[in-house]
Amino acid sequence: MKKIFLIVLDGLGDRPNDELKGRTALQAAYRPNMNRLTREGQGGMMHPVSPGYRTGSDTSHLSLLGYDPEKFYTGRGPFEAMGLGMTVLGGDVAFRANFSTVDQDGVVLDRRAGRITEGTDKLAQSLSFSVDGVEFFVKAGVEHRGALVMRGKGLSDLITDSDPHEAGQKVHEVKALDEKAKFTAEVLNKYLSIARKRLREHEVNLQREKEGKAPANELLIRGAGQAPSLTPFHELFGMKAASISGIPMITGICRLVGMESINVEGATGRLDSNFRAKFEAAYKTLEKFDFLIMNIKATDVAGHDGDPVAKRDAIQRIDAAMKDIDHILGDTVICITGDHSTPCTMMDHSGDPLPILFNTHGIRKDNAVLFDEISCTKGTYHINSGDVMKILLQLSDRAEKYGA
Ligand code: ZN
Ligand code: ZN
């Protein structure tokens, strides 16, 4: 049985760019290593989740790892909390949160607390405590944004928001949408009233009021989502698994399925990430693990920036960083793909299918010779992202026989 190395170039797929003479960023990139792996292995095209779906990185990664997002995706809350680097466990209920300003009657004056930029870390710290056996964790994000995670027995996400979603309205009481959610709503309302008191008396807010700034005296919460309880990856596939990623949300998803996360110095999740350091860490990790997923975010960043030259250059630097990848082909199946397309012309995710390549010693070759959105249509596979784990198990000689 072989090991598996799944390389996810985030937002890899592209559309033709005028700046690149009508080519995609991938077609325009000098990519001898990706091309060789394709030519000497197998190529194909992959739809994220299902044809025509325009997916986020969260739903795409769940699907790539063999967890059907249509069954297990429970809304943005838990995944945004992971994105802030919070630990989210199966059964936790998570929310997006705003530090905001309310008057003494609880009417929202400013949903962004005067566009607060400082002190929210300290405010968040004072809001992490337990009520009636339920633990609450708050983490601040950019400006007024943050997330709230509830952890305890018998929680439910079938509750309403406290956020009235516009200024001039009173902060809503959280209500249960069914009988089973009553406890969650009750304990959450209790928590929010204690939180309110703490925020009002907090030194950060007293100081802001002294300076004539709007105090961040209310935490508005919205978009409750319960993190799914997933069968751990090692139980599902019988492989000891690890992840390398510069972005907290992907690390969070991999942790949620029980993978170990490997920290790489210089892996920033941006265009300046140290790709070479990531590949070196990957080879070392594969000595101790059966499965490794490595996300590289730079391609998605350039796509969102609408910068095809930056996207092409990122692909070229990633390709150069994998120059010695062939040495692991003897006992490892390598797969390179993306999680979805992020066309530079769209500056956001699209539902376009993306190329995928597989290689390992002894693999059958096919007619895909270049690694890009066009050449790979001549390859072996025309699949959905949910098929990738099955193909990887098959190529690594780990698939169980179906039938006698
Ligand atoms: Zn993505
Ligand atoms: Zn993106």
Coordinates of N, CA and C and ligand atoms in Angstrom, one line a residue, residues 10-11 57 297 300-301 304 340 342 348-349, ligand 2:
D10 N -5.5 26.4 -4.2 CA -6.8 27.0 -3.9 C -7.2 27.9 -5.1
G11 N -8.4 27.7 -5.5 CA -8.9 28.6 -6.6 C -8.2 28.4 -7.9
S57 N -14.4 27.5 -0.2 CA -13.3 26.6 0.1 C -13.7 25.6 1.2
K297 N -2.7 28.7 -0.8 CA -3.8 29.7 -1.0 C -3.5 30.7 -2.1
D300 N -5.6 31.4 -5.2 CA -7.0 32.0 -4.9 C -6.9 33.5 -4.6
V301 N -5.8 33.9 -3.9 CA -5.6 35.3 -3.5 C -5.5 36.1 -4.8
H304 N -8.9 36.4 -6.6 CA -9.7 37.4 -6.0 C -9.2 38.8 -6.3
H340 N -11.7 24.7 -6.2 CA -12.7 25.4 -7.1 C -11.9 26.3 -8.0
T342 N -11.2 30.1 -9.3 CA -11.3 31.6 -9.0 C -10.8 32.4 -10.2
D348 N -13.8 36.2 -8.1 CA -14.6 35.4 -7.1 C -14.6 33.9 -7.6
H349 N -15.2 33.1 -6.8 CA -15.2 31.7 -7.2 C -16.3 31.4 -8.3
Ligands
ZN2 ZN -11.5 32.3 -2.5

